PDB file of C-alpha atoms in Angstrom:
ATOM      1  CA  MET A 252     -34.567  -6.599  15.651  1.00 84.00           C
ATOM      2  CA  GLU A 253     -31.683  -7.395  17.966  1.00 86.00           C
ATOM      3  CA  ASN A 254     -30.793 -10.549  16.034  1.00 90.00           C
ATOM      4  CA  ILE A 255     -30.685  -8.617  12.771  1.00 91.00           C
ATOM      5  CA  LEU A 256     -28.381  -5.952  14.230  1.00 89.00           C
ATOM      6  CA  ILE A 257     -26.109  -8.562  15.778  1.00 90.00           C
ATOM      7  CA  SER A 258     -25.986 -10.429  12.465  1.00 92.00           C
ATOM      8  CA  ILE A 259     -25.149  -7.251  10.532  1.00 91.00           C
ATOM      9  CA  THR A 260     -22.369  -6.447  13.004  1.00 91.00           C
ATOM     10  CA  ILE A 261     -20.863  -9.935  12.762  1.00 92.00           C
ATOM     11  CA  ILE A 262     -21.090  -9.871   8.958  1.00 93.00           C
ATOM     12  CA  CYS A 263     -19.353  -6.469   8.881  1.00 90.00           C
ATOM     13  CA  PHE A 264     -16.470  -7.700  11.010  1.00 90.00           C
ATOM     14  CA  PHE A 265     -16.012 -10.806   8.865  1.00 92.00           C
ATOM     15  CA  ALA A 266     -16.204  -8.624   5.748  1.00 91.00           C
ATOM     16  CA  ILE A 267     -13.451  -6.398   7.160  1.00 90.00           C
ATOM     17  CA  LEU A 268     -11.311  -9.453   7.887  1.00 91.00           C
ATOM     18  CA  THR A 269     -11.857 -10.790   4.367  1.00 91.00           C
ATOM     19  CA  LEU A 270     -11.153  -7.363   2.897  1.00 88.00           C
ATOM     20  CA  VAL A 271      -7.867  -7.069   4.772  1.00 87.00           C
ATOM     21  CA  ILE A 272      -6.685 -10.499   3.629  1.00 91.00           C
ATOM     22  CA  TYR A 273      -7.720  -9.835   0.025  1.00 86.00           C
ATOM     23  CA  SER A 274      -6.077  -6.421  -0.064  1.00 86.00           C
ATOM     24  CA  ARG A 275      -2.877  -7.748   1.475  1.00 85.00           C
ATOM     25  CA  VAL A 276      -2.538 -10.246  -1.343  1.00 88.00           C
ATOM     26  CA  LYS A 277      -3.280  -7.687  -4.082  1.00 86.00           C
ATOM     27  CA  VAL A 278      -1.354  -4.766  -2.601  1.00 91.00           C
ATOM     28  CA  VAL A 279       1.701  -6.731  -1.460  1.00 91.00           C
ATOM     29  CA  LYS A 280       2.158  -8.105  -4.968  1.00 90.00           C
ATOM     30  CA  ALA A 281       2.223  -4.569  -6.434  1.00 92.00           C
ATOM     31  CA  TYR A 282       4.362  -3.330  -3.532  1.00 91.00           C
ATOM     32  CA  GLY A 283       6.977  -5.992  -4.277  1.00 92.00           C
ATOM     33  CA  ILE A 284       7.235  -4.778  -7.861  1.00 92.00           C
ATOM     34  CA  LEU A 285       7.563  -1.153  -6.731  1.00 93.00           C
ATOM     35  CA  VAL A 286      10.272  -1.938  -4.171  1.00 93.00           C
ATOM     36  CA  LYS A 287      12.187  -4.047  -6.670  1.00 94.00           C
ATOM     37  CA  ASN A 288      12.193  -1.140  -9.129  1.00 93.00           C
ATOM     38  CA  ARG A 289      12.897   1.478  -6.427  1.00 92.00           C
ATOM     39  CA  VAL A 290       9.758   3.492  -7.026  1.00 92.00           C
ATOM     40  CA  GLU A 291       9.295   6.031  -4.244  1.00 90.00           C
ATOM     41  CA  PHE A 292       6.312   8.191  -3.353  1.00 89.00           C
ATOM     42  CA  GLY A 293       4.515   9.367  -0.228  1.00 89.00           C
ATOM     43  CA  ALA A 294       1.117   8.874   1.331  1.00 88.00           C
ATOM     44  CA  SER A 295      -0.070  12.156  -0.145  1.00 91.00           C
ATOM     45  CA  HIS A 296       0.365  10.635  -3.599  1.00 92.00           C
ATOM     46  CA  ILE A 297      -1.677   7.567  -2.686  1.00 91.00           C
ATOM     47  CA  PHE A 298      -4.732   9.557  -1.612  1.00 91.00           C
ATOM     48  CA  ASN A 299      -4.447  12.413  -4.128  1.00 91.00           C
ATOM     49  CA  VAL A 300      -4.944  10.987  -7.626  1.00 91.00           C
ATOM     50  CA  LYS A 301      -4.175  14.294  -9.342  1.00 93.00           C
ATOM     51  CA  LYS A 302      -0.843  14.607  -7.559  1.00 92.00           C
ATOM     52  CA  LEU A 303      -0.050  10.960  -8.400  1.00 91.00           C
ATOM     53  CA  GLU A 304      -0.839  11.548 -12.087  1.00 91.00           C
ATOM     54  CA  GLU A 305       1.234  14.729 -12.280  1.00 92.00           C
ATOM     55  CA  GLU A 306       4.300  13.787 -10.239  1.00 91.00           C
ATOM     56  CA  ILE A 307       4.804  10.017  -9.994  1.00 92.00           C
ATOM     57  CA  ILE A 308       3.401   8.415 -13.155  1.00 92.00           C
ATOM     58  CA  PRO A 309       5.560  10.574 -15.503  1.00 93.00           C
ATOM     59  CA  LYS A 310       8.608   9.821 -13.369  1.00 92.00           C
ATOM     60  CA  TYR A 311       8.075   6.022 -13.526  1.00 92.00           C
ATOM     61  CA  PRO A 312       6.038   5.340 -16.711  1.00 92.00           C
ATOM     62  CA  GLU A 313       7.187   1.714 -16.973  1.00 93.00           C
ATOM     63  CA  GLN A 314       5.740   0.971 -13.512  1.00 92.00           C
ATOM     64  CA  GLU A 315       2.393   2.687 -14.120  1.00 93.00           C
ATOM     65  CA  LYS A 316       0.330  -0.489 -13.766  1.00 94.00           C
ATOM     66  CA  ALA A 317       1.931  -1.469 -10.435  1.00 93.00           C
ATOM     67  CA  ILE A 318       1.636   2.081  -9.097  1.00 93.00           C
ATOM     68  CA  ARG A 319      -2.046   2.271 -10.012  1.00 93.00           C
ATOM     69  CA  GLN A 320      -2.728  -1.203  -8.600  1.00 93.00           C
ATOM     70  CA  PHE A 321      -0.975  -0.377  -5.317  1.00 93.00           C
ATOM     71  CA  CYS A 322      -2.607   3.026  -4.821  1.00 93.00           C
ATOM     72  CA  GLY A 323      -6.019   1.812  -5.946  1.00 92.00           C
ATOM     73  CA  GLY A 324      -5.816  -1.143  -3.576  1.00 91.00           C
ATOM     74  CA  ILE A 325      -4.909   1.066  -0.636  1.00 92.00           C
ATOM     75  CA  ARG A 326      -7.695   3.573  -1.390  1.00 92.00           C
ATOM     76  CA  PHE A 327     -10.268   0.793  -1.869  1.00 91.00           C
ATOM     77  CA  THR A 328      -9.286  -0.890   1.388  1.00 90.00           C
ATOM     78  CA  VAL A 329      -9.462   2.351   3.374  1.00 91.00           C
ATOM     79  CA  ARG A 330     -12.859   3.291   1.920  1.00 91.00           C
ATOM     80  CA  MET A 331     -14.442  -0.116   2.419  1.00 90.00           C
ATOM     81  CA  SER A 332     -13.009  -0.527   5.922  1.00 90.00           C
ATOM     82  CA  THR A 333     -14.380   2.878   6.882  1.00 92.00           C
ATOM     83  CA  VAL A 334     -17.846   2.061   5.554  1.00 92.00           C
ATOM     84  CA  LEU A 335     -17.968  -1.385   7.181  1.00 90.00           C
ATOM     85  CA  THR A 336     -16.645  -0.090  10.498  1.00 91.00           C
ATOM     86  CA  THR A 337     -19.223   2.715  10.476  1.00 92.00           C
ATOM     87  CA  ILE A 338     -22.065   0.284   9.794  1.00 92.00           C
ATOM     88  CA  ALA A 339     -20.887  -2.067  12.545  1.00 92.00           C
ATOM     89  CA  THR A 340     -20.486   0.822  14.993  1.00 92.00           C
ATOM     90  CA  ILE A 341     -23.968   2.134  14.266  1.00 92.00           C
ATOM     91  CA  CYS A 342     -25.450  -1.330  14.818  1.00 90.00           C
ATOM     92  CA  VAL A 343     -23.612  -1.717  18.114  1.00 90.00           C
ATOM     93  CA  LEU A 344     -24.688   1.751  19.266  1.00 91.00           C
ATOM     94  CA  ILE A 345     -28.312   0.956  18.454  1.00 90.00           C
ATOM     95  CA  LEU A 346     -28.012  -2.293  20.429  1.00 88.00           C
ATOM     96  CA  MET A 347     -26.437  -0.512  23.384  1.00 89.00           C
ATOM     97  CA  TYR A 348     -28.987   2.271  23.627  1.00 88.00           C
ATOM     98  CA  THR A 349     -32.220   0.361  23.002  1.00 81.00           C
TER      99      THR A 349
END
């Protein structure tokens, strides 16, 4: 049982590392396009899709693809990192208290 939990924890940490590298490549590419075209929006727009659709997309319709790619990449990275970190933490807690 201990070996399985240790393996799951190690796999989660490597998955987080891979996720961060992958998201950097995808998100930085979209970010470069947004900076070049002076598209501005806040963190509340990234995590609130309705607000993004109502306020930012109509303001910058020609950059819609880059905006969606950037915001989607950020949301995906945050969600997956949270899930993987939670799984790793649970495994470590089980190892510590058994």
